Amino acid sequence: MRAAFRTPGFKRLYAGLAASMLGDSLMLIVLSMWVKKLTDSNGAAGLTFLWLTIPALLAPLFGYVVDRVPRRAFLVAVNLGSALAMMPLLLVRDASDVWIIYTVAFLYGVSFVVVPAALNGLLKDMLAENVLVEANASLSVTREALRLVGPISGAALFALAGGAAVAMVDAASFVVAAIAVASLRVVEKHEEHEPMHWRAEVAAGVTHVRRNPLLLHSTFSLSICLLVLGFAESAIYAVVDAFDKPVEFVGPILTVQGVGALVSGLLSSRVIRRTGEPRAIALGLGLLALGVGGVAAGTEVWHLVVAVAVLGAGIPLMIVAYNTLLQRQTPSRLMGRVSTATEVLITTPQAVSIAIGALLVTLVDYRLIFTMMAVGTALAAVYLLAMLRGRLDTVAPAPREPVVVAPAATPTLTGDPGPAASAG
């Protein structure tokens, strides 16, 4: 990971992102806990995550915007906007105000779609290709390390001072991230291309994924996994109830998940370099299936702890491998649209899964729900290995696309003649 930190500007970017991740780790679990506390409904709490995922359905439009504006300035604006989005939470008083939490969750979801899309492009511009996996791993390790303290600290702060206090801390973290990104000096790459109809521009990310078997099947494998994994957003509260623990016990559970994820994250760049990105994704899915199955089978609290740690180990390996594959296989000018296209393909099944999970948790035992999750995740790993058989040893960076220069008098989609400096 040292090579990434030797790159000019990455330390400042890392510091800002780490601050934002800390705020996220405090706030995200609190949103659903807040709804659970106000309504005493597992389903209503799980629906918080549905509102977080709904913006992904508009991701291609967001990607079109990301690829046509300067990424650094865009990230500054989005972080400041995200800080402002926390302010309505100061008005929440009782169960009639749950809609405010859902609205903030939706706005948070918009941030979750556009920030990674812009960040992927910024990292590709800042870093040499052979350093991308180390940068992704360092960010993943930090995110997972914060899960050791974030959820339990967020739960504790929520219990002591209420959700509004957590919201203010999160807002401050967004401001720190904005300041850090604003201080960067990055030469952003702008590849000129022939103007296309706006619908073709919006669909360019999906087209790229469809034509790239490595990205296509890796994305579909994650989609299969998330088609069942979203059940956990509501079912986790049923697990807590079954073990006769208070709602705040979700914080320690996520902290245990962070322990497993931290260990995995520290090893992820080494594993990915040895196995290649697709095999690492399949390995992460396998660990995830094993952990989820352990939650279904566990009868003691220590069983739950071990299973959640294994589950946590699968997540960063899967995410780091997938993000690195996406960055390596995508030209810079398409990074925003490809990132948001994959967001749709991955998050739409997750949104469906969360909605179904909110219903299932009221109808069946949590053990059956987690068993279905384990089977679905295992099938996702098998699908990926089967579809990429013969390609697993030939993973290579995508060839650089030729630059097509449009005639000087031809306007771009923004109406400006010549190359659009903000097109990314």
Coordinates of C-alpha atoms in Angstrom, one line a residue:
M1 CA 0.0 0.0 0.0
R2 CA 3.0 2.3 0.4
A3 CA 3.2 3.0 -3.4
A4 CA -0.2 4.6 -3.3
F5 CA 0.8 6.9 -0.4
R6 CA 3.9 8.0 -2.3
T7 CA 1.7 9.4 -5.1
P8 CA 1.4 13.2 -4.7
G9 CA -2.0 14.2 -3.2
F10 CA -3.2 10.7 -2.3
K11 CA -2.4 11.3 1.4
R12 CA -4.7 14.3 1.5
L13 CA -7.4 12.5 -0.5
Y14 CA -7.1 9.5 1.8
A15 CA -7.5 11.7 4.9
G16 CA -10.6 13.3 3.6
L17 CA -12.2 10.0 2.5
A18 CA -11.3 8.5 5.9
A19 CA -13.1 11.3 7.7
S20 CA -16.2 10.8 5.5
M21 CA -16.0 7.0 6.1
L22 CA -16.0 7.6 9.8
G23 CA -19.1 9.7 9.6
D24 CA -20.8 7.0 7.4
S25 CA -19.8 4.2 9.9
L26 CA -21.5 6.2 12.7
M27 CA -24.6 7.3 10.8
L28 CA -25.7 4.5 8.6
I29 CA -26.6 2.0 11.3
V30 CA -28.2 4.8 13.3
L31 CA -30.7 5.6 10.6
S32 CA -32.3 2.2 10.8
M33 CA -31.9 2.0 14.5
W34 CA -33.7 5.3 14.8
V35 CA -36.6 4.0 12.8
K36 CA -36.7 0.8 14.9
K37 CA -36.7 2.8 18.1
L38 CA -39.5 5.1 16.9
T39 CA -41.8 2.4 15.4
D40 CA -40.7 -0.9 17.0
S41 CA -40.9 -2.4 13.6
N42 CA -38.2 -4.6 12.0
G43 CA -39.7 -4.1 8.6
A44 CA -39.8 -0.4 8.9
A45 CA -36.2 -0.4 10.0
G46 CA -35.2 -2.5 7.0
L47 CA -37.0 -0.2 4.6
T48 CA -34.5 2.5 5.6
F49 CA -31.9 0.6 3.4
L50 CA -34.4 0.4 0.6
W51 CA -34.5 4.2 0.5
L52 CA -30.7 4.2 0.5
T53 CA -30.7 2.0 -2.6
I54 CA -33.5 3.6 -4.7
P55 CA -31.2 6.4 -6.2
A56 CA -29.2 3.7 -7.9
L57 CA -32.1 3.2 -10.3
L58 CA -31.2 6.7 -11.7
A59 CA -27.5 5.9 -11.8
P60 CA -27.0 6.1 -15.6
L61 CA -28.2 9.7 -15.6
F62 CA -25.9 10.5 -12.7
G63 CA -23.0 8.9 -14.5
Y64 CA -23.7 11.0 -17.6
V65 CA -23.3 14.1 -15.4
V66 CA -20.2 12.8 -13.6
D67 CA -18.4 12.2 -16.9
R68 CA -19.1 15.7 -18.1
V69 CA -17.9 17.8 -15.1
P70 CA -14.5 18.2 -13.4
R71 CA -14.3 15.3 -10.9
R72 CA -12.5 17.2 -8.1
A73 CA -15.0 20.1 -8.1
F74 CA -17.9 17.7 -8.4
L75 CA -16.7 15.7 -5.3
V76 CA -16.3 19.0 -3.3
A77 CA -19.9 20.0 -4.2
V78 CA -21.4 16.6 -3.4
N79 CA -19.7 16.4 0.0
L80 CA -21.0 19.9 0.9
G81 CA -24.4 18.9 -0.3
S82 CA -24.3 15.7 1.7
A83 CA -23.5 17.8 4.9
L84 CA -26.6 20.0 4.3
A85 CA -28.7 16.9 3.7
M86 CA -28.1 15.9 7.4
M87 CA -29.8 19.0 8.7
P88 CA -33.5 17.8 8.4
L89 CA -32.7 15.1 11.0
L90 CA -32.7 17.8 13.6
L91 CA -36.5 17.9 13.2
V92 CA -37.2 14.3 14.0
R93 CA -39.2 13.9 17.2
D94 CA -41.5 10.8 17.0
A95 CA -42.9 8.1 14.7
S96 CA -44.7 10.6 12.5
D97 CA -41.3 12.0 11.5
V98 CA -40.0 8.7 10.1
W99 CA -40.5 10.1 6.6
I100 CA -37.7 12.6 7.3
I101 CA -35.3 9.8 8.1
Y102 CA -36.4 8.0 4.8
T103 CA -35.9 11.3 2.9
V104 CA -32.4 11.7 4.3
A105 CA -31.6 8.1 3.5
F106 CA -32.6 8.7 -0.1
L107 CA -30.3 11.7 -0.3
Y108 CA -27.6 9.7 1.3
G109 CA -28.2 7.1 -1.4
V110 CA -27.7 9.7 -4.1
S111 CA -24.3 10.5 -2.6
F112 CA -23.4 6.8 -2.5
V113 CA -24.0 6.6 -6.2
V114 CA -22.2 9.7 -7.5
V115 CA -19.2 9.8 -5.1
P116 CA -17.8 6.3 -6.0
A117 CA -18.3 7.1 -9.7
A118 CA -16.4 10.4 -9.5
L119 CA -13.8 8.9 -7.2
N120 CA -13.1 6.0 -9.5
G121 CA -12.2 8.4 -12.3
L122 CA -10.2 10.6 -10.0
L123 CA -8.1 7.7 -8.7
K124 CA -7.5 6.5 -12.3
D125 CA -6.3 10.0 -13.2
M126 CA -4.1 10.3 -10.0
L127 CA -2.5 6.8 -9.9
A128 CA -0.5 4.5 -12.1
E129 CA -2.5 1.4 -13.0
N130 CA -0.4 -1.0 -11.0
V131 CA -1.0 1.1 -7.9
L132 CA -4.8 1.0 -8.2
V133 CA -5.3 -2.2 -6.3
E134 CA -3.2 -0.8 -3.4
A135 CA -5.2 2.4 -3.2
N136 CA -8.4 0.4 -3.3
A137 CA -7.1 -1.9 -0.6
S138 CA -6.0 0.9 1.7
L139 CA -9.4 2.6 1.4
S140 CA -11.2 -0.7 2.0
V141 CA -9.0 -1.5 5.1
T142 CA -9.7 1.9 6.5
R143 CA -13.5 1.5 5.9
E144 CA -13.5 -1.9 7.6
A145 CA -11.2 -0.7 10.5
L146 CA -13.7 2.0 11.2
R147 CA -16.4 -0.7 11.6
L148 CA -14.5 -1.8 14.7
V149 CA -15.4 1.5 16.4
G150 CA -18.0 3.2 14.1
P151 CA -21.2 1.2 14.6
I152 CA -20.7 0.6 18.3
S153 CA -19.8 4.3 18.8
G154 CA -22.7 5.4 16.6
A155 CA -25.0 3.2 18.7
A156 CA -23.6 4.5 21.9
L157 CA -23.8 8.2 20.8
F158 CA -27.4 7.5 19.6
A159 CA -28.3 6.0 23.0
L160 CA -26.7 8.9 25.0
A161 CA -27.4 12.0 22.8
G162 CA -29.9 10.9 20.2
G163 CA -29.8 10.7 16.4
A164 CA -29.5 14.5 15.8
A165 CA -26.0 14.4 17.5
V166 CA -24.9 11.6 15.2
A167 CA -26.2 13.6 12.2
M168 CA -24.1 16.6 13.2
V169 CA -20.9 14.6 13.5
D170 CA -21.6 13.0 10.1
A171 CA -22.2 16.5 8.5
A172 CA -18.9 17.7 9.9
S173 CA -17.1 14.6 8.4
F174 CA -18.5 15.6 4.9
V175 CA -17.1 19.1 5.3
V176 CA -13.7 17.7 6.2
A177 CA -13.8 15.5 3.1
A178 CA -14.8 18.5 0.9
I179 CA -11.9 20.6 2.2
A180 CA -9.4 17.7 1.6
V181 CA -10.6 17.2 -2.0
A182 CA -10.6 20.9 -2.7
S183 CA -6.9 21.1 -1.7
L184 CA -5.9 18.5 -4.4
R185 CA -4.0 19.5 -7.6
V186 CA -4.9 16.8 -10.1
V187 CA -4.4 16.9 -13.9
E188 CA -7.6 15.2 -15.0
K189 CA -7.5 13.3 -18.3
H190 CA -10.0 14.3 -21.0
E191 CA -10.4 12.0 -23.9
E192 CA -12.2 13.6 -26.8
H193 CA -14.8 11.6 -28.7
E194 CA -17.4 12.0 -31.4
P195 CA -20.6 13.6 -30.2
M196 CA -23.5 11.1 -29.8
H197 CA -27.2 11.4 -29.1
W198 CA -27.7 11.9 -25.3
R199 CA -29.4 8.5 -25.0
A200 CA -26.4 6.8 -26.5
E201 CA -24.2 8.8 -24.2
V202 CA -26.2 7.7 -21.1
A203 CA -26.2 4.1 -22.3
A204 CA -22.5 4.0 -23.0
G205 CA -21.6 2.6 -19.6
V206 CA -24.0 -0.3 -20.0
T207 CA -22.7 -0.9 -23.5
H208 CA -19.2 -1.1 -22.3
V209 CA -20.1 -3.6 -19.5
R210 CA -22.1 -5.7 -22.0
R211 CA -19.1 -6.0 -24.4
N212 CA -16.6 -6.9 -21.6
P213 CA -17.1 -10.5 -20.4
L214 CA -15.0 -10.0 -17.3
L215 CA -17.0 -7.0 -16.1
L216 CA -20.3 -8.5 -17.3
H217 CA -20.1 -11.8 -15.5
S218 CA -18.4 -10.3 -12.4
T219 CA -21.2 -7.7 -12.1
F220 CA -23.9 -10.4 -12.6
S221 CA -22.4 -12.6 -9.9
L222 CA -22.6 -9.7 -7.4
S223 CA -26.2 -9.0 -8.6
I224 CA -27.1 -12.6 -7.8
C225 CA -25.5 -12.3 -4.4
L226 CA -27.3 -9.1 -3.6
L227 CA -30.6 -10.4 -4.8
V228 CA -30.6 -12.4 -1.5
L229 CA -28.2 -10.5 0.7
G230 CA -30.5 -7.6 1.2
F231 CA -32.7 -9.8 3.3
A232 CA -30.2 -9.2 6.1
E233 CA -31.2 -5.5 6.5
S234 CA -34.4 -6.5 8.2
A235 CA -33.5 -10.0 9.4
I236 CA -30.6 -8.7 11.5
Y237 CA -33.1 -7.3 13.9
A238 CA -34.9 -10.6 14.1
V239 CA -31.5 -12.2 14.9
V240 CA -31.0 -9.7 17.8
D241 CA -34.6 -10.4 19.0
A242 CA -34.0 -14.2 18.9
F243 CA -30.9 -13.9 21.1
D244 CA -32.9 -11.6 23.4
K245 CA -30.6 -8.6 22.9
P246 CA -31.5 -4.9 22.7
V247 CA -31.5 -3.1 19.3
E248 CA -28.2 -1.5 20.2
F249 CA -26.6 -4.9 20.0
V250 CA -26.5 -4.5 16.2
G251 CA -23.5 -2.1 16.8
P252 CA -21.3 -4.8 18.4
I253 CA -22.3 -7.3 15.7
L254 CA -21.1 -4.9 13.0
T255 CA -17.9 -4.3 15.0
V256 CA -17.2 -8.0 14.9
Q257 CA -17.9 -8.0 11.2
G258 CA -15.3 -5.2 11.0
V259 CA -12.7 -7.4 12.7
G260 CA -13.0 -10.0 10.0
A261 CA -13.1 -7.4 7.3
L262 CA -10.0 -5.7 8.6
V263 CA -7.9 -8.8 8.5
S264 CA -9.2 -9.6 5.0
G265 CA -8.6 -6.1 3.8
L266 CA -5.0 -6.1 4.9
L267 CA -4.4 -9.3 2.8
S268 CA -6.7 -8.4 -0.1
S269 CA -4.1 -6.7 -2.4
R270 CA -1.7 -9.7 -2.0
V271 CA -4.5 -12.2 -2.7
I272 CA -5.7 -10.3 -5.7
R273 CA -2.3 -10.1 -7.2
R274 CA -1.8 -13.8 -6.8
T275 CA -5.3 -15.0 -8.0
G276 CA -6.5 -12.2 -10.3
E277 CA -9.6 -10.1 -9.7
P278 CA -12.3 -12.6 -10.8
R279 CA -11.0 -15.5 -8.6
A280 CA -10.8 -13.1 -5.7
I281 CA -14.4 -12.0 -6.2
A282 CA -15.4 -15.7 -6.2
L283 CA -13.4 -16.3 -3.0
G284 CA -15.0 -13.3 -1.3
L285 CA -18.5 -14.7 -2.3
G286 CA -17.5 -18.1 -0.9
L287 CA -16.5 -16.6 2.5
L288 CA -19.7 -14.5 2.5
A289 CA -21.8 -17.6 1.9
L290 CA -20.0 -19.5 4.7
G291 CA -20.6 -16.7 7.2
V292 CA -24.2 -16.2 6.3
G293 CA -24.8 -19.9 6.6
G294 CA -23.1 -19.8 10.0
V295 CA -25.6 -17.2 11.2
A296 CA -28.5 -19.5 10.2
A297 CA -27.0 -22.4 12.0
G298 CA -25.7 -20.7 15.2
T299 CA -27.4 -21.3 18.5
E300 CA -25.1 -19.4 20.8
V301 CA -23.8 -15.9 20.8
W302 CA -20.3 -17.0 20.1
H303 CA -21.5 -18.9 17.1
L304 CA -23.0 -15.7 15.8
V305 CA -19.7 -13.8 16.5
V306 CA -17.6 -16.3 14.5
A307 CA -20.1 -16.4 11.6
V308 CA -20.2 -12.6 11.4
A309 CA -16.4 -12.4 11.4
V310 CA -16.2 -14.9 8.5
L311 CA -18.9 -13.0 6.7
G312 CA -17.0 -9.7 7.2
A313 CA -13.9 -11.3 5.7
G314 CA -15.6 -11.9 2.4
I315 CA -16.8 -8.3 1.8
P316 CA -13.6 -6.3 1.3
L317 CA -11.9 -9.0 -0.8
M318 CA -14.9 -9.0 -3.1
I319 CA -15.2 -5.2 -3.2
V320 CA -11.5 -4.4 -3.7
A321 CA -11.2 -7.0 -6.5
Y322 CA -14.3 -5.8 -8.2
N323 CA -13.4 -2.1 -8.0
T324 CA -9.9 -2.8 -9.3
L325 CA -11.3 -4.9 -12.2
L326 CA -13.7 -2.1 -13.1
Q327 CA -10.9 0.6 -13.0
R328 CA -8.5 -1.5 -15.1
Q329 CA -11.1 -2.5 -17.7
T330 CA -12.6 0.9 -18.2
P331 CA -11.2 3.9 -20.1
S332 CA -11.2 7.2 -18.2
R333 CA -13.8 9.0 -20.3
L334 CA -16.4 6.3 -19.5
M335 CA -15.5 5.8 -15.8
G336 CA -18.5 7.7 -14.4
R337 CA -21.0 6.0 -16.7
V338 CA -19.6 2.5 -16.2
S339 CA -19.5 2.9 -12.4
T340 CA -23.1 4.0 -12.3
A341 CA -24.2 1.4 -14.8
T342 CA -22.8 -1.3 -12.6
E343 CA -24.4 0.4 -9.7
V344 CA -27.8 -0.1 -11.3
L345 CA -27.1 -3.7 -12.2
I346 CA -25.9 -4.5 -8.6
T347 CA -28.2 -2.2 -6.5
T348 CA -31.5 -2.9 -8.3
P349 CA -31.5 -6.6 -7.1
Q350 CA -30.4 -5.3 -3.7
A351 CA -33.4 -2.9 -3.5
V352 CA -35.8 -5.7 -4.5
S353 CA -34.1 -8.0 -1.9
I354 CA -34.5 -5.4 0.9
A355 CA -38.2 -5.0 0.1
I356 CA -38.7 -8.7 0.1
G357 CA -36.7 -9.1 3.3
A358 CA -38.9 -6.6 5.1
L359 CA -41.9 -8.8 4.2
L360 CA -40.1 -12.2 4.9
V361 CA -39.0 -11.2 8.4
T362 CA -42.7 -10.9 9.4
L363 CA -43.6 -14.3 7.9
V364 CA -40.7 -16.8 8.5
D365 CA -38.0 -17.6 10.9
Y366 CA -34.7 -15.7 10.5
R367 CA -32.8 -19.1 10.1
L368 CA -34.7 -19.8 6.9
I369 CA -34.0 -16.3 5.6
F370 CA -30.2 -16.7 6.2
T371 CA -30.2 -20.1 4.7
M372 CA -31.7 -18.7 1.5
M373 CA -29.0 -16.0 1.6
A374 CA -26.2 -18.6 1.9
V375 CA -27.5 -20.7 -1.0
G376 CA -27.9 -17.6 -3.3
T377 CA -24.4 -16.3 -2.5
A378 CA -22.8 -19.7 -3.1
L379 CA -24.6 -19.9 -6.4
A380 CA -23.2 -16.5 -7.3
A381 CA -19.6 -17.8 -6.8
V382 CA -20.3 -20.9 -8.9
Y383 CA -21.8 -18.8 -11.7
L384 CA -18.8 -16.6 -11.9
L385 CA -16.3 -19.4 -12.0
A386 CA -18.3 -21.3 -14.6
M387 CA -18.9 -18.3 -16.9
L388 CA -15.2 -17.2 -16.8
R389 CA -13.8 -20.6 -17.2
G390 CA -10.8 -20.3 -19.5
R391 CA -10.6 -16.5 -19.0
L392 CA -9.4 -16.5 -15.3
D393 CA -5.7 -16.7 -16.3
T394 CA -5.9 -14.1 -19.0
V395 CA -7.0 -11.0 -17.0
A396 CA -5.3 -8.0 -18.4
P397 CA -5.9 -4.2 -18.5
A398 CA -8.2 -3.0 -21.2
P399 CA -6.4 -1.7 -24.2
R400 CA -6.3 2.0 -24.5
E401 CA -9.0 3.2 -26.8
P402 CA -7.9 5.5 -29.7
V403 CA -8.8 9.1 -29.3
V404 CA -11.2 10.4 -31.9
V405 CA -11.0 14.1 -32.4
A406 CA -14.2 15.7 -33.6
P407 CA -14.1 18.6 -36.1
A408 CA -13.4 21.9 -34.4
A409 CA -16.7 23.4 -35.5
T410 CA -18.8 20.5 -34.2
P411 CA -20.5 21.3 -30.9
T412 CA -20.5 18.9 -28.0
L413 CA -23.6 18.0 -26.2
T414 CA -23.1 21.0 -23.9
G415 CA -23.4 23.3 -26.9
D416 CA -19.7 24.4 -26.6
P417 CA -17.5 24.0 -29.7
G418 CA -14.4 21.9 -29.5
P419 CA -13.5 19.4 -26.8
A420 CA -15.4 19.6 -23.5
A421 CA -12.9 20.0 -20.8
S422 CA -15.3 18.7 -18.2
A423 CA -16.2 15.6 -20.1
G424 CA -13.8 13.5 -18.0

